XYZ file of C-alpha atoms in Angstrom:
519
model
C 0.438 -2.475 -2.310
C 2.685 0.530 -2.927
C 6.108 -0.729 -4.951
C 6.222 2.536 -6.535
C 6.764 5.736 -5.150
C 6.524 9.802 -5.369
C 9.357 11.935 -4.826
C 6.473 14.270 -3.498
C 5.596 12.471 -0.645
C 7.653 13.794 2.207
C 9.494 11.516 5.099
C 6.687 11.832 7.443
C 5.567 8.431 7.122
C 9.148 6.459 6.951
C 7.497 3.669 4.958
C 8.186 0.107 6.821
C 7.711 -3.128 6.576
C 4.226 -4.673 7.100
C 4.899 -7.288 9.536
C 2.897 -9.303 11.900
C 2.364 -10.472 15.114
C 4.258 -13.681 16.141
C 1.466 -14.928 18.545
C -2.166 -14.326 18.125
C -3.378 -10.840 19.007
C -5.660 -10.053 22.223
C -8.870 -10.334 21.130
C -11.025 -6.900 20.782
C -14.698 -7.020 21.848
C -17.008 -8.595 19.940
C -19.393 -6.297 20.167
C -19.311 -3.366 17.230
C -21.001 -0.313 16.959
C -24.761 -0.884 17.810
C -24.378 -4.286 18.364
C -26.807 -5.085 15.573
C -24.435 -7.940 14.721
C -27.127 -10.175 13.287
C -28.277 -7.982 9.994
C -24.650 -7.794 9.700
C -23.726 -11.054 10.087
C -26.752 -11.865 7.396
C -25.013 -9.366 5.301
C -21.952 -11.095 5.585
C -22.906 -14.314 3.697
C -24.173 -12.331 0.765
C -20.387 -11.533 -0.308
C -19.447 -14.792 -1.801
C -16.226 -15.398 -2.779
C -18.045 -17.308 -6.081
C -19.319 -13.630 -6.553
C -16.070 -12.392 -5.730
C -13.655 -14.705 -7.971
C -16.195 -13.764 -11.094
C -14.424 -10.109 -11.105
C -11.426 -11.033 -10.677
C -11.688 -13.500 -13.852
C -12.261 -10.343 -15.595
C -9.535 -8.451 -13.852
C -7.163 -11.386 -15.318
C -8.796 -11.444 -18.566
C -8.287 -7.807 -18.735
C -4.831 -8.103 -17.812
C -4.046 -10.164 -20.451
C -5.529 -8.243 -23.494
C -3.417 -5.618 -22.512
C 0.237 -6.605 -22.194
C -0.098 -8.415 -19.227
C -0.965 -5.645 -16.483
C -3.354 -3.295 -14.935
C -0.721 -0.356 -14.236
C -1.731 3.772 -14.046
C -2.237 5.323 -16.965
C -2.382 2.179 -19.327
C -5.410 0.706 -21.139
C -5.212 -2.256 -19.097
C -6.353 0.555 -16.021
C -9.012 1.844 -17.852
C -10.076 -1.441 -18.768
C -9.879 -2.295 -15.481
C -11.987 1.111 -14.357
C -14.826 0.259 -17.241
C -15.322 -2.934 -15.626
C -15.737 -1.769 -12.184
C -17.737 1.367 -13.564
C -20.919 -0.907 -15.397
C -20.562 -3.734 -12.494
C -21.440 -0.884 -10.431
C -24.021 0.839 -12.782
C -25.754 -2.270 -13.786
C -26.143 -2.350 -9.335
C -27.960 0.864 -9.436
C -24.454 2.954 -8.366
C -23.779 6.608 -10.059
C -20.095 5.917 -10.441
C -17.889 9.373 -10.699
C -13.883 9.407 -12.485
C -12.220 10.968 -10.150
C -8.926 12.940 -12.169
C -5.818 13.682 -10.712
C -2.613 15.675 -12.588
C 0.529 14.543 -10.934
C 4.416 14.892 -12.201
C 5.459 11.365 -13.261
C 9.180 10.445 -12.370
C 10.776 9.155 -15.799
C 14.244 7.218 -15.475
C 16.955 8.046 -18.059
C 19.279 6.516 -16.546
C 19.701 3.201 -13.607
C 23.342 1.066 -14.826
C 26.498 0.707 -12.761
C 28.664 -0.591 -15.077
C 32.793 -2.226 -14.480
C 35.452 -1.653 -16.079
C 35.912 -5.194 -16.734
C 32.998 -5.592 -18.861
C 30.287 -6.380 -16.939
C 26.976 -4.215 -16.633
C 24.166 -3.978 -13.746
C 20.719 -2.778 -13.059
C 19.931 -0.676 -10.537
C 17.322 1.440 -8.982
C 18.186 5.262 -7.864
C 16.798 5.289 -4.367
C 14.271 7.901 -3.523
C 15.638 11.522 -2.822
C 19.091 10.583 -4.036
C 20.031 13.561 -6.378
C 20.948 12.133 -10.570
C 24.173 11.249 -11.183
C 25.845 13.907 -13.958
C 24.859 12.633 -17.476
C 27.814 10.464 -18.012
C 27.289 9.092 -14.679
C 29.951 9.325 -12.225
C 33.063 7.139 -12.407
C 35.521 6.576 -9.601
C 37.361 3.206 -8.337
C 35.473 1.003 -5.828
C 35.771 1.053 -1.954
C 34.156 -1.640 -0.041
C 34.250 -1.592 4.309
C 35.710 -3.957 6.667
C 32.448 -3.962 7.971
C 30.149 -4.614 4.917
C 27.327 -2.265 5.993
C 28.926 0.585 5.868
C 26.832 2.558 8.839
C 29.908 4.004 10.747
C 32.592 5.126 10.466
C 34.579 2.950 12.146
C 32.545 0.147 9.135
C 35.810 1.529 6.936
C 38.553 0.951 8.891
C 41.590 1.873 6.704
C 39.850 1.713 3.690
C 40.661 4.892 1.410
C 37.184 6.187 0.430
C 38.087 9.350 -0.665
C 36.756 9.823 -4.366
C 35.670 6.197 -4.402
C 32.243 5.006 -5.338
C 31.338 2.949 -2.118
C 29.934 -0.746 -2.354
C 27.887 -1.522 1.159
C 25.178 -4.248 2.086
C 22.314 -3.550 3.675
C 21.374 -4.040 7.103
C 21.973 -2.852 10.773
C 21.199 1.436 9.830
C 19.065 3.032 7.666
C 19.892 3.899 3.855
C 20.362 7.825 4.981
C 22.865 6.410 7.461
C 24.712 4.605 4.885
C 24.850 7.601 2.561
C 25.700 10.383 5.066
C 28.696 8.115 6.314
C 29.899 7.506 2.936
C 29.730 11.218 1.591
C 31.488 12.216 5.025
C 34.097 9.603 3.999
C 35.002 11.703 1.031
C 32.519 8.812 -1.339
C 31.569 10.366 -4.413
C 28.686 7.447 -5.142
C 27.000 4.876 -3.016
C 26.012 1.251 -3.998
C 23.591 -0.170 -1.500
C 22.808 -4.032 -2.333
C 20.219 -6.132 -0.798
C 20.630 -9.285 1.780
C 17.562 -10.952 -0.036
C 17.676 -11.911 -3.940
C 15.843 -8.965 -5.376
C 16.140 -5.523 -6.404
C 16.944 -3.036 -3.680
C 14.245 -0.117 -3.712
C 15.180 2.082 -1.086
C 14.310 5.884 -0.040
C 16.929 8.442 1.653
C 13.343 9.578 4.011
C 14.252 13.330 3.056
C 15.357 15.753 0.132
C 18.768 17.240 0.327
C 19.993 14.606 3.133
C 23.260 14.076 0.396
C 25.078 15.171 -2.539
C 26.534 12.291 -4.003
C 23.946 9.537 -6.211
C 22.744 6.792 -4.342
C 21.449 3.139 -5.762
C 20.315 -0.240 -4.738
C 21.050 -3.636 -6.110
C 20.289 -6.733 -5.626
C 22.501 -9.326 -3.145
C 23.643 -11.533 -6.078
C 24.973 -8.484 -8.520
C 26.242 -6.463 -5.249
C 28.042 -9.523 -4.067
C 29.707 -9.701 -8.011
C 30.296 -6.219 -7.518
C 32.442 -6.767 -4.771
C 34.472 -9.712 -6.002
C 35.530 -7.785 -9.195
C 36.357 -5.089 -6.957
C 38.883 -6.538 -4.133
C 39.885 -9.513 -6.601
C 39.989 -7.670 -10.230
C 40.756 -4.351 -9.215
C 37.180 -2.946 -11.205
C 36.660 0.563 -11.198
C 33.038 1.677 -11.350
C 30.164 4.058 -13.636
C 27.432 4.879 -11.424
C 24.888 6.094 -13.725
C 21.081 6.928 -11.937
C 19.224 9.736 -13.514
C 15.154 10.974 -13.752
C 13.152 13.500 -14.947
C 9.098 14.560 -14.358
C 6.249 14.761 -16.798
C 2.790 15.727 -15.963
C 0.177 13.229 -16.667
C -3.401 12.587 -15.456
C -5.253 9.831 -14.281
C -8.322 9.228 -11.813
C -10.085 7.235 -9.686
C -13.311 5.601 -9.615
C -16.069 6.967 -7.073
C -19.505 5.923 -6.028
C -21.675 5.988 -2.720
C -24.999 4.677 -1.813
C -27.902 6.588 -2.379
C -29.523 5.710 1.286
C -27.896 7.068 4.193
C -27.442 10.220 5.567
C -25.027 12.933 4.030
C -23.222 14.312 7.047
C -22.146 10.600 8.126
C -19.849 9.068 5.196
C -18.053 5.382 6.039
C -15.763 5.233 3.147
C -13.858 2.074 2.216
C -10.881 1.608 -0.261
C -8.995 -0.825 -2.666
C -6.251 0.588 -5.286
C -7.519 -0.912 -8.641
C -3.975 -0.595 -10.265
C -0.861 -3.077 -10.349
C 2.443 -2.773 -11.006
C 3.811 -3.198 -14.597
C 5.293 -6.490 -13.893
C 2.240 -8.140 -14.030
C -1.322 -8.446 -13.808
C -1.943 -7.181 -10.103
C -4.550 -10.003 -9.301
C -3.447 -10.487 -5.578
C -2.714 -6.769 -5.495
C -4.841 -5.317 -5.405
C -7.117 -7.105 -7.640
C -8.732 -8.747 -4.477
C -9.326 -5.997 -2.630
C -10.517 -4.159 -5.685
C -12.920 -7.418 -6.082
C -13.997 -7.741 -2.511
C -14.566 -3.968 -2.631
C -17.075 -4.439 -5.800
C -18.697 -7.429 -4.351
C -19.521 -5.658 -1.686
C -20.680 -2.446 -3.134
C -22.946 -4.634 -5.456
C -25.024 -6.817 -2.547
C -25.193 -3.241 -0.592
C -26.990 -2.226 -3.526
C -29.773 -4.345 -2.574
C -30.162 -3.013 0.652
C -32.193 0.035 0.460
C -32.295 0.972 4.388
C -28.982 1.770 6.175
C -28.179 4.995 8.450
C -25.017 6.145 7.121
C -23.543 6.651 3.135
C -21.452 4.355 2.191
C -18.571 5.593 0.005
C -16.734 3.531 -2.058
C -13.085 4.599 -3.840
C -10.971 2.431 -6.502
C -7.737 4.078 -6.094
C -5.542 5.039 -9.087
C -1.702 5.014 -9.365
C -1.213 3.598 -6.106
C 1.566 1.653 -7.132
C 2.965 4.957 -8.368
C 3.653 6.343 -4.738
C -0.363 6.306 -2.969
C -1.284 9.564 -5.756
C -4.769 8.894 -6.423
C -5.996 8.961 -2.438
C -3.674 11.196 -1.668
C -4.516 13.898 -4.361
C -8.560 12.629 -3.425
C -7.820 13.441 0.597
C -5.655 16.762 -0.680
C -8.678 17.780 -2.582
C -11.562 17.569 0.014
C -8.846 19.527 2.290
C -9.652 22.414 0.079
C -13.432 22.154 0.724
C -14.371 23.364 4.624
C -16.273 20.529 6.653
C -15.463 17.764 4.057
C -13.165 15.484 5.639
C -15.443 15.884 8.639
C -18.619 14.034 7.011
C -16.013 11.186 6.616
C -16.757 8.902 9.910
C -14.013 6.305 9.020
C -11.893 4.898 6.243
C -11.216 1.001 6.109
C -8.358 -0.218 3.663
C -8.068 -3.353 1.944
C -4.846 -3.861 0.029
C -4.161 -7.617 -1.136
C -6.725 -9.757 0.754
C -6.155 -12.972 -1.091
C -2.222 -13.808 -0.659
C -1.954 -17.216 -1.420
C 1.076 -17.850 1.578
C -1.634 -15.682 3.756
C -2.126 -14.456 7.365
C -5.451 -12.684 8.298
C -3.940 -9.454 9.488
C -5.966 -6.431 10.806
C -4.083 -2.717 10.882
C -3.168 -2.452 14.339
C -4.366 1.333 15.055
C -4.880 0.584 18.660
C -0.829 0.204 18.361
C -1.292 -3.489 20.846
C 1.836 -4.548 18.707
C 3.469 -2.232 16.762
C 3.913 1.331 17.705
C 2.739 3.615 14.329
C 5.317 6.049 13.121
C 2.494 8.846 12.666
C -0.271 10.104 15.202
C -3.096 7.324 14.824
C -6.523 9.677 14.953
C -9.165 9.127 17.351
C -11.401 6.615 16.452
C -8.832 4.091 14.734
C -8.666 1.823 17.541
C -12.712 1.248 17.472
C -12.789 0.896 13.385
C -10.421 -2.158 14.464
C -12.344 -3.714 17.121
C -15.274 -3.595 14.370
C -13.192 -5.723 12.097
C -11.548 -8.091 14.867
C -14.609 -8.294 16.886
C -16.157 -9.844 13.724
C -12.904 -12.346 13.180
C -13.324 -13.658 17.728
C -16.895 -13.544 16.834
C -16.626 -16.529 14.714
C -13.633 -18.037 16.180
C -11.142 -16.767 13.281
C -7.511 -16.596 14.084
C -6.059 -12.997 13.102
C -2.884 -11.044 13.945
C -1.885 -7.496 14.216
C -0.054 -5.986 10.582
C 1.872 -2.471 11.150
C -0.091 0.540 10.723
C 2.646 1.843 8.412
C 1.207 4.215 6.079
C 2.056 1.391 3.581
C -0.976 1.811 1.787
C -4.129 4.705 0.720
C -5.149 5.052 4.125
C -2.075 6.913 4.823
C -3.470 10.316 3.611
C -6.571 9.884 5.677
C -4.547 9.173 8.726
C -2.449 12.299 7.796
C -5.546 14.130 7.863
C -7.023 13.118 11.336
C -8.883 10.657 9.713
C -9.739 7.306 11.805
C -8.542 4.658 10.051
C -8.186 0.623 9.928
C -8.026 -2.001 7.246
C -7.503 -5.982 6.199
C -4.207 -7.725 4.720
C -3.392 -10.798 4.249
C 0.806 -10.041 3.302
C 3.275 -9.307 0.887
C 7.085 -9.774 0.944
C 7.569 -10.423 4.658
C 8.443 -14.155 5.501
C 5.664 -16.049 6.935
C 7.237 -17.192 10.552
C 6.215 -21.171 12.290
C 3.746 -19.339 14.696
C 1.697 -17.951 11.565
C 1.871 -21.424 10.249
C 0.103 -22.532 13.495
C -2.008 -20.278 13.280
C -3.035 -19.615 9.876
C -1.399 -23.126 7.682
C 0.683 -22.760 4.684
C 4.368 -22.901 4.298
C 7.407 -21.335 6.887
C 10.179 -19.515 5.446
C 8.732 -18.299 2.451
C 7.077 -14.801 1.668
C 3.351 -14.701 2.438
C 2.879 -13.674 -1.333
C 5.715 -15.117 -3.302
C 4.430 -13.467 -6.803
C 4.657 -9.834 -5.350
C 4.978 -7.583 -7.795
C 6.159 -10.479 -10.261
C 4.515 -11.308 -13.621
C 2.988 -14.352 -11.668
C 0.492 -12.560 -9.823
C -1.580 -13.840 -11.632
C -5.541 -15.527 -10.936
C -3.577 -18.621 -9.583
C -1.702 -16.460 -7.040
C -5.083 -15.727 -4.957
C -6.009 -17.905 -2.106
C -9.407 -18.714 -2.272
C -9.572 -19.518 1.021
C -8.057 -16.355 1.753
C -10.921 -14.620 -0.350
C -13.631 -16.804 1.595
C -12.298 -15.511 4.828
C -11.886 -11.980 4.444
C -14.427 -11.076 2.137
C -17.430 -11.808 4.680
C -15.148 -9.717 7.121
C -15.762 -6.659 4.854
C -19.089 -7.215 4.163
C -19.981 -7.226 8.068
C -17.556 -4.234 8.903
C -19.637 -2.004 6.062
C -23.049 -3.268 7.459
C -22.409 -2.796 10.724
C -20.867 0.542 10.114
C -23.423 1.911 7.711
C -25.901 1.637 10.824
C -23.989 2.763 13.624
C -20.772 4.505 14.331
C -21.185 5.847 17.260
C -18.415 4.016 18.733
C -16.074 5.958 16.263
C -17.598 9.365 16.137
C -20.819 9.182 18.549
C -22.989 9.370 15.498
C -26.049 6.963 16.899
C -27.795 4.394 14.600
C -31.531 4.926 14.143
C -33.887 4.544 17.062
C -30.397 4.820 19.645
C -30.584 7.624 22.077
C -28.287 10.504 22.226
C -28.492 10.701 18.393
C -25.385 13.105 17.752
C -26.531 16.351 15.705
C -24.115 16.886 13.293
C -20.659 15.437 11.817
C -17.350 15.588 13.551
C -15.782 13.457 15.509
C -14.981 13.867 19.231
C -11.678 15.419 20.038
C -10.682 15.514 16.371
C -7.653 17.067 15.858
C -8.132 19.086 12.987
C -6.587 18.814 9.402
C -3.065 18.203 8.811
C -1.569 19.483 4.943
C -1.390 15.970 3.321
C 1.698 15.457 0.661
C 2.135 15.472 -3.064
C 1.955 13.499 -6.380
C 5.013 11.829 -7.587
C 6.281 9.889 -10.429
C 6.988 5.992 -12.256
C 9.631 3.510 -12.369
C 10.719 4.010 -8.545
C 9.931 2.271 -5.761
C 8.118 3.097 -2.167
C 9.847 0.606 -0.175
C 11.910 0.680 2.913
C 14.118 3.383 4.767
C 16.632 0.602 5.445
């Protein structure tokens, strides 16, 4: 899941938190398109998660002949793409490398450093302009109110020409930093209320003039005791620049079905450079080629199925959103795409079974949800009250590749089992494992590792993607009135009803900087 970011990809998906529902969502009808719920649920047994734990053995194996990770434009990716690419061939797939050119963000520069010695990490938040080369260097002022959001938060604090030292929580990070420049702050500190590195955006170019970094709480709580106790002045030093590189992802489709009707499902096949990437997104990636490889050996289904390994997700979403951008050029192509169904860490070993809530029951999206969301849900709970299986709503955030599609009137939906959120006592009812601790402890951490995946997780979710693709490479009528075979009213052409038309999607972006949170 996106822990990396492009300065290219504008504020109109503020990127949230994936949370979940703290009591068990309505259930949806059981009853998906077509209703032909028995070949699916047959279907559904064929996805193992034997078959699926067997690629992501590789996946780790591949991680660690190549310095421990899977990330964009490494050999451990195109390791990683090789594999999927003759698993796929050897299935009777014509797999397709997808390329993509996008400007890489470089970091020169991420220090605050004291003049009492002591020296920090930090991480220039997204949109914040570079500090001058030197960095900038000013005393330290620090609110009455720690979180800076008003300003009323400083009291009678002189701020003018200070660098300013502010938790977070209560406002947004743009809050934060348009109070403190108003203040007369020539820098802003942001540090984090949990122990890790802050990775923060601004939402917008130009918002400020002054650099702007996160921290985490233990070094931004240091930062503040040498300040009011030692009298520390501060160097804010945050500075990037862009290179153009390339990379690609890895495309293939079924050769039954027809053309005009595409269901498309996703995984990003790329991790972070912290590790090896096995929760995420090695499982979805696995699920994803499990389930392309048992569809293989059924030769009779309505629609194409279109499978996508995504690269340099973690970089800021590039490879689906240059692969969305690109179809945008051609007239009528997003249009043969019925639906797109996510699947972006599926084996969290601290794990809820979350479906994208794009009929909005919970969580209200911060983008337009396109017509025909809600019902690529119901397929995928329907399944889960089908068989009885717990499941809870996650945010339809834009958190992950299906943002692009979204962007682009694109129904949408997906399966994800968490990442840094807390799991709460009602999840625990719901789901087991262990309160007060993040549903995937390893995230982005070298110890995402093979023993970081739930394989009851796996065993759970991987059937549910097997059934949602069967079911939907028959029928999706319910999405875009396209009929199955033999149904009446067999819809003429592609398009979906009431589609709103196509939306510009946004732009690549660049490395070492983080697609987090807004606040």
């Amino acid at each position: 899941m996106a822990g990396r970011r492009t300065r290219a990809l504008a504020g109109t998906l503020v990127t949230l938190v994936v949370g979940t529902s703290a009591l068990l969502a309505p259930p949806a009808s059981a009853h998906g398109p077509g209703g032909h719920h028995d070949d699916a649920a047959r279907f559904a047994k064929q996805v193992t998660t034997r078959g699926v734990w067997r690629h992501l053995e590789e996946l780790q194996r591949i991680a660690d002949r190549h310095d421990g990770n899977r990330a964009a434009l490494t050999e451990g990716y195109e390791a990683s793409a090789r594999y999927v690419e003759r698993t796929l061939a050897k299935a009777g797939y014509h797999t397709k490398r997808d390329p993509f050119t996008f400007d890489l963000e470089v970091v020169d520069a991420a220090s605050l450093t004291l003049s009492t010695g002591e020296s920090y990490a930090v991480d220039q938040m997204q949109y914040a302009p570079n500090s001058p080369e030197t960095g900038v260097s000013a005393r330290a002022s620090v609110p009455v109110d720690p979180t800076g959001c008003t300003a009323d938060a400083w009291g009678d604090v002189e701020t003018v020409g200070t660098i300013a030292v502010v938790s977070r929580g209560v406002c947004s990070f743009a809050q934060k930093a348009v109070t403190a420049e108003a203040a007369g702050a020539v820098g802003l500190v942001v540090y984090n209320n949990v122990e890790e590195m802050l990775f923060g955006t601004l939402s917008t170019e130009g918002l400020v003039q002054i650099p702007v970094a996160g921290m985490p709480m233990a070094d931004g709580l240091a930062v503040v005791e040498a300040v009011t106790e030692r009298g520390a002045t501060l160097t804010l030093d945050t500075r990037f620049h862009t290179e153009e590189r390339t990379s690609f992802n890895v495309i293939a489709e079924t050769r039954a079905g027809r053309d005009d009707n595409v269901v498309m499902l996703g995984a990003h096949l790329d991790s972070v450079e912290e590790g090896p990437g096995i929760n995420d997104n090695g499982s979805g990636s696995a699920v994803l080629l499990e389930v392309a490889v048992q569809l293989a050996k059924q030769k009779h289904h309505h629609n194409t199925v279109r499978f996508a390994w995504w690269g340099a997700e973690e970089l800021g979403l590039i490879g689906s959103t240059e692969y969305v951008d690109e179809l945008a050029t051609r007239p009528g192509e997003l249009d043969r795409i019925a639906t797109y169904l996510n699947f972006d860490m599926v084996g969290s070993p601290n794990y809820i079974i979350g479906v994208y809530d794009a009929d909005e029951s919970t969580y209200e999206a911060p983008v337009d949800v396109p017509e025909g969301s809600a019902q690529t849900e119901a397929v995928l709970t329907g399944y889960f009250d089908r068989i009885g299986q717990p499941w809870v709503d996650t945010e339809f955030s834009g958190r992950s590749d299906y943002q692009a599609f979204i962007l682009n009137g694109i129904p949408a939906s997906g399966l994800f089992t968490g990442a840094d959120d807390i799991k709460t006592d009602e999840e625990v009812a719901l789901f087991g494992g262990t309160p007060g601790i993040r549903h995937d402890p390893s995230y982005h951490t070298a110890g995402d590792d093979l023993a970081n995946v739930s394989r009851e997780a796996i065993g759970i979710m991987a059937p549910a993607v097997a059934f949602a693709t069967a079911s939907l490479a028959r029928d999706t009528s319910a999405i875009n009135g396209v009929k199955g075979p033999g149904k009446p009213g067999h819809h003429p052409g592609p398009g979906r009803p009431g589609h709103p038309g196509k939306h510009h999607g946004h732009g690549p972006g660049g490395e070492h900087r983080h697609l987090e949170r807004a606040s």
